[in-house]
CSV table of C-alpha atoms and ligand atoms in Angstrom, one decimal:
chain,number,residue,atom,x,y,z
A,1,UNK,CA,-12.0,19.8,-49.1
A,2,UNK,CA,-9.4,22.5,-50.5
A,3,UNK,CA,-7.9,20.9,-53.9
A,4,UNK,CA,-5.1,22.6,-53.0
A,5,UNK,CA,-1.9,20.7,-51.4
A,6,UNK,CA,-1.4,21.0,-47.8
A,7,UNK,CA,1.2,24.1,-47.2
A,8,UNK,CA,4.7,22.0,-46.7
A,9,UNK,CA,5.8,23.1,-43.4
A,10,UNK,CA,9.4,22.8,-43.3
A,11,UNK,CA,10.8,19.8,-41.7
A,12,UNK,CA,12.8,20.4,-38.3
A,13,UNK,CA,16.2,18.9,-37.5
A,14,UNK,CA,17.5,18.9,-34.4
A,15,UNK,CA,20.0,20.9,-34.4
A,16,UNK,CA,21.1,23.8,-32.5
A,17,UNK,CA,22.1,27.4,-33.0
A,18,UNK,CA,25.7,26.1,-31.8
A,19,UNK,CA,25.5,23.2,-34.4
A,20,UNK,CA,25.2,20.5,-31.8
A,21,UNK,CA,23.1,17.5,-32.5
A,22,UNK,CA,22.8,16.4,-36.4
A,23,UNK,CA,20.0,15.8,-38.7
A,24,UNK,CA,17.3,12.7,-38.2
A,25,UNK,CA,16.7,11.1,-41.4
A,26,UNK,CA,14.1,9.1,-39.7
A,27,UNK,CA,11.3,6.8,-39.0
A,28,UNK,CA,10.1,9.8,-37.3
A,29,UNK,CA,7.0,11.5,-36.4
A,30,UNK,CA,7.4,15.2,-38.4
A,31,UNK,CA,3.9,16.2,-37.2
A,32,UNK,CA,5.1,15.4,-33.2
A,33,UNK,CA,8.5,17.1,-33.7
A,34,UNK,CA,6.4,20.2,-35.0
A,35,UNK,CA,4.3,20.2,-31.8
A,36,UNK,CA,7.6,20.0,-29.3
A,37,UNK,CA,10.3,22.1,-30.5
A,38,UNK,CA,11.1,22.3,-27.2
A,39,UNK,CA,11.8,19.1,-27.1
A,40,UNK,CA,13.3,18.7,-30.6
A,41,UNK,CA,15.8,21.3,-29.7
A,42,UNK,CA,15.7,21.8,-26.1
A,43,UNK,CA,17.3,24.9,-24.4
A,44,UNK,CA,20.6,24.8,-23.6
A,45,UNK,CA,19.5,25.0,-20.2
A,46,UNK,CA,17.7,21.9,-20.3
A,47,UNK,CA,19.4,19.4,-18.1
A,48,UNK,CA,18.7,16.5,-15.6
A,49,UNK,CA,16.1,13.9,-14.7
A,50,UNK,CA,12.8,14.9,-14.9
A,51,UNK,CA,9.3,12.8,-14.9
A,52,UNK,CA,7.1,13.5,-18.3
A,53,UNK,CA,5.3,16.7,-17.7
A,54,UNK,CA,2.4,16.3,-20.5
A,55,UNK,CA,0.0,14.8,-21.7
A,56,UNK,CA,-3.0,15.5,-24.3
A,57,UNK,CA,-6.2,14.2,-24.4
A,58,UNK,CA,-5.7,13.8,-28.0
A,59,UNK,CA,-3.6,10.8,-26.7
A,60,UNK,CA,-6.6,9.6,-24.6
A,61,UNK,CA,-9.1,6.6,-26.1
A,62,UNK,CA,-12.8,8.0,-26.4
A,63,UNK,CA,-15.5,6.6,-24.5
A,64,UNK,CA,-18.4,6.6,-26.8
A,65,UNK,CA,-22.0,7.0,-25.8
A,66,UNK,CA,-25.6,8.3,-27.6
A,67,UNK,CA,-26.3,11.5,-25.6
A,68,UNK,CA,-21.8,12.0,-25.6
A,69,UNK,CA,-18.2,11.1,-25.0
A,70,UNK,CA,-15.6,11.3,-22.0
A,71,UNK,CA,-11.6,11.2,-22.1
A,72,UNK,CA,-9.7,11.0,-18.9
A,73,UNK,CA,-6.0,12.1,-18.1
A,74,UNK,CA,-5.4,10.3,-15.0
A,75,UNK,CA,-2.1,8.6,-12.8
A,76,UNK,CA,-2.2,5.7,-15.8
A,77,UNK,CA,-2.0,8.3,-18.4
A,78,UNK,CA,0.3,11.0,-16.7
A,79,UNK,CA,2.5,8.8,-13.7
A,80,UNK,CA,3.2,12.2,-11.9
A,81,UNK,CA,0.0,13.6,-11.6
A,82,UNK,CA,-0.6,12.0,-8.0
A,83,UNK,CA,-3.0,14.5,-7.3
A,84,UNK,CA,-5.6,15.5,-9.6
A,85,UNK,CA,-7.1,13.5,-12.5
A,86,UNK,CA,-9.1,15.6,-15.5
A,87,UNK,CA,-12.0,14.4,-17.6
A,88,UNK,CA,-13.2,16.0,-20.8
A,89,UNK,CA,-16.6,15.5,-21.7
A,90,UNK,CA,-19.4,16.3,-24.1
A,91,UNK,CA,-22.9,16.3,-23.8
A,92,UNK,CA,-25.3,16.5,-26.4
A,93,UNK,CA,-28.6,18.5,-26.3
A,94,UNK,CA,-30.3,16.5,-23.4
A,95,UNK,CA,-27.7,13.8,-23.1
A,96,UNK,CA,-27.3,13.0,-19.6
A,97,UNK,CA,-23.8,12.1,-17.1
A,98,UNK,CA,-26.0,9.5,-15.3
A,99,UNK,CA,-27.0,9.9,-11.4
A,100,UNK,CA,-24.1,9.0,-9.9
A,101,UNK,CA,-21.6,9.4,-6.9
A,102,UNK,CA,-17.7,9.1,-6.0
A,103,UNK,CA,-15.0,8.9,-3.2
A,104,UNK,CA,-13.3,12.4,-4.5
A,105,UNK,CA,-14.5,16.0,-5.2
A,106,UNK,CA,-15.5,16.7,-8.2
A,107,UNK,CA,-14.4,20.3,-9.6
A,108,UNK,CA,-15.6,21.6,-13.0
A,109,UNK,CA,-14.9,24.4,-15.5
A,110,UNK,CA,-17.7,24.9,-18.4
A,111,UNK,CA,-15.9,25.1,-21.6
A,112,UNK,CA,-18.8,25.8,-24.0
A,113,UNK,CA,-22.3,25.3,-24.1
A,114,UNK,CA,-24.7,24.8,-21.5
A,115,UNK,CA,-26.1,22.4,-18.4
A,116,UNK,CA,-28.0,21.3,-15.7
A,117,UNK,CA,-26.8,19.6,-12.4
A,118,UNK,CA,-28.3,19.1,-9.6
A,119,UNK,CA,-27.3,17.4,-6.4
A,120,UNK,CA,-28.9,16.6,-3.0
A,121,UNK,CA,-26.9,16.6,0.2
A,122,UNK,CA,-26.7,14.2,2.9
A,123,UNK,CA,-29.6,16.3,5.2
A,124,UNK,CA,-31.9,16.3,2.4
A,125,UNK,CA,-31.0,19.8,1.2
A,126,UNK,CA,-31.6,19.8,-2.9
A,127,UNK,CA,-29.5,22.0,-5.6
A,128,UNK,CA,-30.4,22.5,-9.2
A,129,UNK,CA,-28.9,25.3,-11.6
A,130,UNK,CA,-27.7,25.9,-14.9
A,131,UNK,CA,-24.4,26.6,-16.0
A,132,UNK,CA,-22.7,28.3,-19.0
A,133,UNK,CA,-18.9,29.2,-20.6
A,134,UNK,CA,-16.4,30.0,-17.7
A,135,UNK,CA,-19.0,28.6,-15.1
A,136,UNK,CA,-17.8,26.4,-12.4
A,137,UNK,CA,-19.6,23.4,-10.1
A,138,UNK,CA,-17.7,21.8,-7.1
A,139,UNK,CA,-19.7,18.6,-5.7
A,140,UNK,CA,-18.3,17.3,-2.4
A,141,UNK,CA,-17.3,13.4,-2.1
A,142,UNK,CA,-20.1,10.9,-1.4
A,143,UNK,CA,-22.6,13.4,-2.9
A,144,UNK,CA,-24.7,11.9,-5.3
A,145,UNK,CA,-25.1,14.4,-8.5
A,146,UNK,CA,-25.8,14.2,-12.4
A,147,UNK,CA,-25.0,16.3,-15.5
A,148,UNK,CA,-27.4,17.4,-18.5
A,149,UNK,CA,-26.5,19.5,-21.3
A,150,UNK,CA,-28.9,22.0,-22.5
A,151,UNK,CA,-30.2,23.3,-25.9
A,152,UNK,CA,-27.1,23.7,-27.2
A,153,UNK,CA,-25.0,20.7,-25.7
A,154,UNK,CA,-22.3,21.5,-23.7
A,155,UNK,CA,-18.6,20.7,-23.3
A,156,UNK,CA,-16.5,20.5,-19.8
A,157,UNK,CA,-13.2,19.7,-17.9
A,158,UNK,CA,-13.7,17.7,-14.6
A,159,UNK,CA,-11.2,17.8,-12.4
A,160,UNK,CA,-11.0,14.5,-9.4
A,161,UNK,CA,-9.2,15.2,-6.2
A,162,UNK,CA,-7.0,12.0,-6.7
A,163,UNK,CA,-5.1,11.2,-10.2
A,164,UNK,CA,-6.3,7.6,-9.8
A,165,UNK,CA,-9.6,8.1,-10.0
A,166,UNK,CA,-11.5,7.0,-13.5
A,167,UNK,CA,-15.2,8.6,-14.8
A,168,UNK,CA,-15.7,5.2,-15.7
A,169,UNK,CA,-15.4,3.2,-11.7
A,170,UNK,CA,-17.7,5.6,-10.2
A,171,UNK,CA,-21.1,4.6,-8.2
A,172,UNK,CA,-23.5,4.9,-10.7
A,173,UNK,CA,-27.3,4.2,-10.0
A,174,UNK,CA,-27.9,2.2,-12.7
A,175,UNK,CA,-25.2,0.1,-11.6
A,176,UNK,CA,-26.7,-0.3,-8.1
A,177,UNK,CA,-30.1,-1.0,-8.9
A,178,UNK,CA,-28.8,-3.7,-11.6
A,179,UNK,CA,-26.8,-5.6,-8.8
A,180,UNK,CA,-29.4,-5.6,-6.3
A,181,UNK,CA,-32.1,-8.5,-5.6
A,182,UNK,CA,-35.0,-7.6,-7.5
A,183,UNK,CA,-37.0,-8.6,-4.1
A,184,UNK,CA,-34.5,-6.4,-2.2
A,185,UNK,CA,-35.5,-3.8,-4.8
A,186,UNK,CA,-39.2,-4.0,-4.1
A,187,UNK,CA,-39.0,-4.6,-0.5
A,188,UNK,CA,-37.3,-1.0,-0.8
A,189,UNK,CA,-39.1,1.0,-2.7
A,190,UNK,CA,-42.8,-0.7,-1.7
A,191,UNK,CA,-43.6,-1.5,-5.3
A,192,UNK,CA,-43.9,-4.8,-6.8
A,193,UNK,CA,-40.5,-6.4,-7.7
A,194,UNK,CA,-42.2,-5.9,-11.9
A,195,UNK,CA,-41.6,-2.5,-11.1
A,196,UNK,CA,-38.0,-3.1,-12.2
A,197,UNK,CA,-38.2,-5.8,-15.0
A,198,UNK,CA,-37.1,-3.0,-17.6
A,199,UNK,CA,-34.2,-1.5,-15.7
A,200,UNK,CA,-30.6,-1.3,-17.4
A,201,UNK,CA,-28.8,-4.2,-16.8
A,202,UNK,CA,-25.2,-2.7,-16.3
A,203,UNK,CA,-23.9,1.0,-16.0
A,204,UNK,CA,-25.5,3.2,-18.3
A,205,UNK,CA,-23.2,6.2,-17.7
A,206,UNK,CA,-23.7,8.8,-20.6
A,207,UNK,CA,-27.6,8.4,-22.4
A,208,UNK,CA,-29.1,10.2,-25.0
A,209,UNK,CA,-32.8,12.1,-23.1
A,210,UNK,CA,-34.6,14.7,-24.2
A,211,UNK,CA,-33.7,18.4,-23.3
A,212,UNK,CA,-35.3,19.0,-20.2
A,213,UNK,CA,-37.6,22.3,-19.6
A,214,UNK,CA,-37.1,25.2,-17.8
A,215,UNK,CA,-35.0,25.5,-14.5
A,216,UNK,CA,-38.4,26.3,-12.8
A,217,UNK,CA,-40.4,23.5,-14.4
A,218,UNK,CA,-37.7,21.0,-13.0
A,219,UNK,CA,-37.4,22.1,-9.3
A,220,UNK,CA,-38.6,20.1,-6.6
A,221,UNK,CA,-39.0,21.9,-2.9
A,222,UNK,CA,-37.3,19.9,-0.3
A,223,UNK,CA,-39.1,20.1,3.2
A,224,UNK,CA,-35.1,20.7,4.3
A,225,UNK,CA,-34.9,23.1,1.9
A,226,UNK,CA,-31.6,24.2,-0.2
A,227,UNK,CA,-27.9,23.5,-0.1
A,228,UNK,CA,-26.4,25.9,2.4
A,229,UNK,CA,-23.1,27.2,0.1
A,230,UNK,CA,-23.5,26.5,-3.3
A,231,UNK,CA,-22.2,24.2,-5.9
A,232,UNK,CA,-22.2,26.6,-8.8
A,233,UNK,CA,-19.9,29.6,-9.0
A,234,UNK,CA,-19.5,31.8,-11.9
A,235,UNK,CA,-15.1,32.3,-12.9
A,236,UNK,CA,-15.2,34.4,-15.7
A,237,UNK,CA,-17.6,36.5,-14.3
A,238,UNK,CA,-15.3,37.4,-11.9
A,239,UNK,CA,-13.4,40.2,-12.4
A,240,UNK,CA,-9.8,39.9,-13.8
A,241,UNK,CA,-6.7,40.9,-12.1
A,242,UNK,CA,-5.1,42.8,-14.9
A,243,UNK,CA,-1.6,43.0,-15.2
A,244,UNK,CA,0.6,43.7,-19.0
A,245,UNK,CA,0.7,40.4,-20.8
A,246,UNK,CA,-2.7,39.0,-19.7
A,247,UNK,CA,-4.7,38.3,-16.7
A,248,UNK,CA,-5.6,36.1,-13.3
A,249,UNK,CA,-8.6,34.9,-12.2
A,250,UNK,CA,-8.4,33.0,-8.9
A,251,UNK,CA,-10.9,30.8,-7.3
A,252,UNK,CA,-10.7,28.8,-3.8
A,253,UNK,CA,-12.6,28.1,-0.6
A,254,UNK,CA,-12.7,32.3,0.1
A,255,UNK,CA,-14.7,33.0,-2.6
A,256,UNK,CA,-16.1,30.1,-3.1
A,257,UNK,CA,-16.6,28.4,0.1
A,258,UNK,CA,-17.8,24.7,-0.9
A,259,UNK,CA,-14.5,24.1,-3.0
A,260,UNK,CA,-12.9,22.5,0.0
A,261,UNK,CA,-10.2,20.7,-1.7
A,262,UNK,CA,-9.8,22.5,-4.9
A,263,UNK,CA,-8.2,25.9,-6.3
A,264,UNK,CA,-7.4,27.6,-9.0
A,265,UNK,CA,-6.3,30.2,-11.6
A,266,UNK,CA,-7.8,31.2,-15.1
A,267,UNK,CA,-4.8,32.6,-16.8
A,268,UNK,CA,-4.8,34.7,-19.7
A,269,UNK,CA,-1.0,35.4,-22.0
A,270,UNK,CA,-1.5,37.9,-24.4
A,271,UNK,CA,1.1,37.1,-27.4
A,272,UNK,CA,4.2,37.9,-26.5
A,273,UNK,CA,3.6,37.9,-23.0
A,274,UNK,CA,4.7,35.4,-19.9
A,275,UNK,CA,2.8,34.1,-16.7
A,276,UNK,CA,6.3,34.9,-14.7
A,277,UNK,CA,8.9,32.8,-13.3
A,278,UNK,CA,7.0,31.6,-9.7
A,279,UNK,CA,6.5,28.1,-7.6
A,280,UNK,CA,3.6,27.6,-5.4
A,281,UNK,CA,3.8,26.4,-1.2
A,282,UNK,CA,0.9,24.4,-1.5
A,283,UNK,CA,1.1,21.4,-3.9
A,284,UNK,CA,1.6,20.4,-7.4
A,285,UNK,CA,-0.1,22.3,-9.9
A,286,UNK,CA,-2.4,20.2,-12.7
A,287,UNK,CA,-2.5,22.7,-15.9
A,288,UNK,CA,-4.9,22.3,-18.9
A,289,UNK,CA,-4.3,24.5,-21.8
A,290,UNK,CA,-8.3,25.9,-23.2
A,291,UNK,CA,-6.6,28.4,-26.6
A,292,UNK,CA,-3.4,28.8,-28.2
A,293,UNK,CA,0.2,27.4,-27.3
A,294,UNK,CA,3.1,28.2,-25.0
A,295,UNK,CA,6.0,26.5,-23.1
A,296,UNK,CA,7.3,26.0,-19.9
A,297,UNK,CA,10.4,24.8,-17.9
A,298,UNK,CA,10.2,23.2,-14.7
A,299,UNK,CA,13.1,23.4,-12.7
A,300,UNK,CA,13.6,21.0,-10.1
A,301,UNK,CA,16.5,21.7,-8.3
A,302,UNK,CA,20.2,19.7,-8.5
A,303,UNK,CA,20.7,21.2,-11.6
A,304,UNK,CA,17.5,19.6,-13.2
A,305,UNK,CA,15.3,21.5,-15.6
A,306,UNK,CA,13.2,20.4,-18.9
A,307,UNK,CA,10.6,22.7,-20.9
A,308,UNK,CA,7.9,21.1,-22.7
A,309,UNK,CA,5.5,22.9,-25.5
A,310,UNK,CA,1.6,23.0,-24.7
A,311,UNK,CA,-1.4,23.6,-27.3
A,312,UNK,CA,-5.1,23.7,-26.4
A,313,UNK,CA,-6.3,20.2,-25.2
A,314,UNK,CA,-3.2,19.6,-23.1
A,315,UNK,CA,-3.0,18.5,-19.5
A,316,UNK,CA,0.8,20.1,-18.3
A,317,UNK,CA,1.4,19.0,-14.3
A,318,UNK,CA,4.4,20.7,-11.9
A,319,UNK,CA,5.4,19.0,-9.3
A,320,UNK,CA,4.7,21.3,-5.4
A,321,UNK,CA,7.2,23.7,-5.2
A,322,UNK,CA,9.0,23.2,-8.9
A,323,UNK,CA,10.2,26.5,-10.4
A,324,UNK,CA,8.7,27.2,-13.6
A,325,UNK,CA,7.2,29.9,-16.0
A,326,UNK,CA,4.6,29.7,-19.1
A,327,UNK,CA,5.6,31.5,-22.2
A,328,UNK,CA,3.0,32.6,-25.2
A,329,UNK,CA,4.7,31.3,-28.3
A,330,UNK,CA,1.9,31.2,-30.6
A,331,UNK,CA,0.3,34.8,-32.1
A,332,UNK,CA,-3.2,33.8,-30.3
A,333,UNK,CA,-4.2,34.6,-26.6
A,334,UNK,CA,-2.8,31.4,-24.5
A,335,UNK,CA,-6.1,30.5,-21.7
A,336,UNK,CA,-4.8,27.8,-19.3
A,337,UNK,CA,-6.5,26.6,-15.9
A,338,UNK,CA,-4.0,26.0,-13.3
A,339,UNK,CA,-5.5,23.6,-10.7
A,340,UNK,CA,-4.3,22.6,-6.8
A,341,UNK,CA,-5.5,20.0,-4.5
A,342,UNK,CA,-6.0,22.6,-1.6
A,343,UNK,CA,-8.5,24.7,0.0
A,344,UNK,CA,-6.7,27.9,-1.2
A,345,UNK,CA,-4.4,29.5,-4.1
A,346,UNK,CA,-0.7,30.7,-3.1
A,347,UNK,CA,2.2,31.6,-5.5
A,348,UNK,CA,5.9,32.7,-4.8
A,349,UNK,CA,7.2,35.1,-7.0
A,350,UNK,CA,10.4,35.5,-7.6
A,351,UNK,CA,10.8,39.2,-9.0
A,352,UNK,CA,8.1,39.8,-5.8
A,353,UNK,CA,10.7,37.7,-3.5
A,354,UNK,CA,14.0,39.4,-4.7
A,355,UNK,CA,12.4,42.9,-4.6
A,356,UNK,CA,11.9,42.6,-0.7
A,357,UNK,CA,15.4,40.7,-0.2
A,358,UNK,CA,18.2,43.0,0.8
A,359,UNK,CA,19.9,44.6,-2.3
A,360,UNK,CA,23.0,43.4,-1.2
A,361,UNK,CA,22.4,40.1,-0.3
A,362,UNK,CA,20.9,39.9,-3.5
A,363,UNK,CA,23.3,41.9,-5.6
A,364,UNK,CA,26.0,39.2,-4.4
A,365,UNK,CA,24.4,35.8,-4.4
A,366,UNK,CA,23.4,36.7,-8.7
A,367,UNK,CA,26.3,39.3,-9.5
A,368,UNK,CA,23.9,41.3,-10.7
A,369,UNK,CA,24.2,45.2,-11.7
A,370,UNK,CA,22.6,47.8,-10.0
A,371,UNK,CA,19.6,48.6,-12.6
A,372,UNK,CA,18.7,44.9,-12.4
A,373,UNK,CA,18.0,45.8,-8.9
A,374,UNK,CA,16.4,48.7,-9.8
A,375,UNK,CA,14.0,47.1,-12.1
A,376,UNK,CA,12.8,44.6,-9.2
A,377,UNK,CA,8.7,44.9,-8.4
A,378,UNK,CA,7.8,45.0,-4.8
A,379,UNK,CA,4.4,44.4,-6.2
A,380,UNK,CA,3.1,40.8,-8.0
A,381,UNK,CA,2.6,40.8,-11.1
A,382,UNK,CA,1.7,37.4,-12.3
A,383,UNK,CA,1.4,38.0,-16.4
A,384,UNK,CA,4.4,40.1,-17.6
A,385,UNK,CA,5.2,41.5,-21.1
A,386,UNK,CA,8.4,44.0,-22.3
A,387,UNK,CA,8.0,44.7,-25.4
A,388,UNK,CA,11.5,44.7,-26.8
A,389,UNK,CA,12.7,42.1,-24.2
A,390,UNK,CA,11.1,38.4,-26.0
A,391,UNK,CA,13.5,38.2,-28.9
A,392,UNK,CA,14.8,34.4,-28.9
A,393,UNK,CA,11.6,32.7,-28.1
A,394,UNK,CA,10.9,30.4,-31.5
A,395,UNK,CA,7.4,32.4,-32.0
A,396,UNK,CA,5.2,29.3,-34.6
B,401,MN,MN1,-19.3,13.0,-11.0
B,402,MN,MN1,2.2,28.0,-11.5
C-alpha cells in the first residue's frame, strides 16, 4: 500500500451545461455517480420509459468453491434479459466445473487462461480439447459435459440460451448418484452397492483436482468414434473485419455449425471511436463488456431513449430491434461480446440503410443538406471514427 492519499476525484453534481438540475448534497454514492455520468447527467435526449439496461457482475454474490468461483447475471438479476443468462467463472489449476448437464445451450468465450472440456453425445460420439484466450465451446442442450482449467487456471463467460436459467439448478452427477437408491446404484453399475459408500452426498459443483496430463494421455477412443461438428472454435483466431475505429469478429451456425442457437460479435472501439448507430432483425442483443468503458443509448421508439455507461465486467442488454450505438469514452481499447439467441448474426445499419434510400426521400423526411447525403456509405462499416467529429463526448 501507497502512503500516499487516494487522488480526490472531483465530486459530480448533476447539473447540466444549461444549468438544469441542482447540486445533491447527499446520502449518495460518489463512487456510483462516477461510474454513470450518463445517468448523473443524462443527454438531453434522454427521454421516456425504459427497462434497466445493466447490470455488473460486481453486483452479483460469489459462489465460493476449492478448485473456484461462479457469478451469474440472469432474468432475477437483469428483468429484461428474457433471453440469454451469463456466468463468470474461474477455475483454478485443475479445479474442475463438475460433469454435468442442462435444458439450454451452453455458449462460451475463454477470457484468460486455459481448459479442458470434453463432452459425449447422445450416439456415443466422445469430444475432448483444450481451449485458450478468445477460444469458444458451444455444448448443445441435454449433452452431458464438464470443465477443467489447466496449468495456469482459467477464466470464462458462459452464456445460457434462457435468462432464467442458474449454474447452480443444473443436472449435476453428483447430485444424481446422491439421490439414487444405493441398491439401484449397484443393480446399475454391477458392483456391490459398497462401491458407493464414499460418494458426495449433495452437488459438488466446482472441486479442487489435480491438473490433468496431456490432451493425448486423457483421450479415450469411442467404438462410435468423434463428435461430427465440433464443440470448440477458435474467435480471435479469426480474422478481423477491420474498419476505422476498431473491428468485428462474427461467429454463428456458418462458421461454426454446432452453435445452433447462439451468435455473436467480438467488437473492438479504438479510443475515440463508435460501433455505429444500428438495430438488429433477429432478437435482443446480451452485451458484456471484457476492457475499457463506453456508453450507449437505446432508443425505443415513442420518443423513448436512455444511455447507460459500461466498464469491463458489465452485462449491457437491448431489447430486438432497439436503436442504439456504443461509444469509447475511456482512452483504452473498449472489447465487448455482443451475444443473440439465433442461429445467425444480422445488423441494420442506418448510414448503410440511408445510403441505398432515394436521396430525395431521404433529403425530405431529415431536412438534411446535400453533403450529408454525400457523406452516406453504401458500404457497412460497423466501427467508425472521424477524427475531428467526437468533441462533446465526456472523455474519463
Ligand atoms: Mn454447463
Ligand atoms: Mn448491436
Amino acid at each position: 500500500m501507497s502512503d500516499r492519499p487516494p487522488r480526490q476525484l472531483p465530486v459530480p453534481q448533476p447539473i447540466r451545461d444549461d444549468g438544469a438540475g441542482a447540486t445533491d448534497p447527499g446520502p449518495r454514492d460518489v463512487m456510483r455517480d462516477l461510474e454513470n455520468p450518463d445517468m448523473l447527467v443524462p443527454p438531453a435526449t434522454d427521454a421516456g420509459l425504459l427497462p434497466n439496461l445493466k447490470f455488473s457482475f460486481s453486483d452479483t454474490r460469489m459462489t465460493l468453491k476449492h478448485g473456484g468461483w461462479s457469478r451469474e447475471i440472469t432474468v432475477r438479476e437483469l428483468p429484461v434479459s428474457k433471453t440469454l443468462a451469463g456466468v463468470n467463472m474461474r477455475l483454478t489449476p485443475g479445479g474442475v466445473r463438475e460433469l454435468h448437464w442442462h435444458q439450454q445451450a451452453e455458449w462460451s468465450y475463454m477470457i484468460l487462461g486455459s481448459a479442458r472440456i470434453t463432452a459425449v453425445d447422445q450416439d456415443g460420439r466422445n469430444f475432448i480439447a483444450d481451449v485458450g484466450p478468445g477460444d469458444l465451446w458451444y455444448f448443445p442442450p441435454g449433452i452431458p459435459h464438464s470443465i477443467q482449467g489447466l496449468e495456469e487456471g482459467c477464466e470464462f463467460l458462459l452464456v445460457f440460451d434462457d435468462g432464467s436459467f442458474s449454474d447452480l439448478n443444473t443436472l449435476s452427477i453428483s447430485d444424481w448418484f446422491a439421490h439414487t437408491p444405493k441398491e439401484v446404484l449397484s443393480a446399475n453399475f454391477g458392483v456391490p452397492a459398497d462401491a458407493f459408500n464414499d460418494i458426495p452426498r449433495e452437488q459438488v459443483y466446482i472441486f479442487q483436482d489435480k491438473v490433468p496430463g496431456s490432451l493425448e494421455s486423457q483421450r479415450i477412443q469411442s467404438p462410435y468414434g468423434t463428435i461430427p461438428l465440433s464443440f470448440k472454435h477458435s474467435l480471435l483466431a479469426q480474422k478481423p473485419f477491420k474498419t476505422p475505429g476498431g473491428s468485428v469478429r462474427i461467429v454463428d451456425s456458418s462458421n461454426f455449425p454446432i452453435s445452433k442457437t447462439v451468435a455473436a460479435a467480438l467488437v473492438e472501439i479504438e479510443p475515440g471511436g463508435m460501433r455505429e448507430l444500428h438495430w438488429h432483425p433477429n432478437n435482443d442483443e446480451w452485451q458484456y463488456y471484457l476492457t475499457g468503458q463506453g456508453r450507449m443509448t437505446v432508443f425505443a421508439g415513442s420518443g423513448a431513449a436512455a444511455t447507460f455507461d459500461y466498464r469491463a465486467g458489465d452485462v449491457g442488454y437491448v431489447p430486438f430491434a432497439f436503436g442504439h450505438y456504443i461509444q469509447n469514452t475511456g482512452s483504452q481499447t473498449l472489447w465487448y461480446l455482443e451475444v443473440f439467441k439465433s442461429d445467425r448474426f444480422a445488423d441494420v445499419s442506418l448510414n448503410q440503410w440511408m445510403a441505398l434510400t432515394p436521396r430525395e426521400l431521404v433529403q425530405n423526411n431529415l431536412r438534411v443538406s446535400p453533403e450529408f447525403l454525400d457523406a452516406l456509405r453504401k458500404e457497412k462499416w460497423p466501427v467508425v471514427k472521424y477524427p475531428g467529429y467526437t468533441e462533446g463526448v465526456r472523455h474519463r
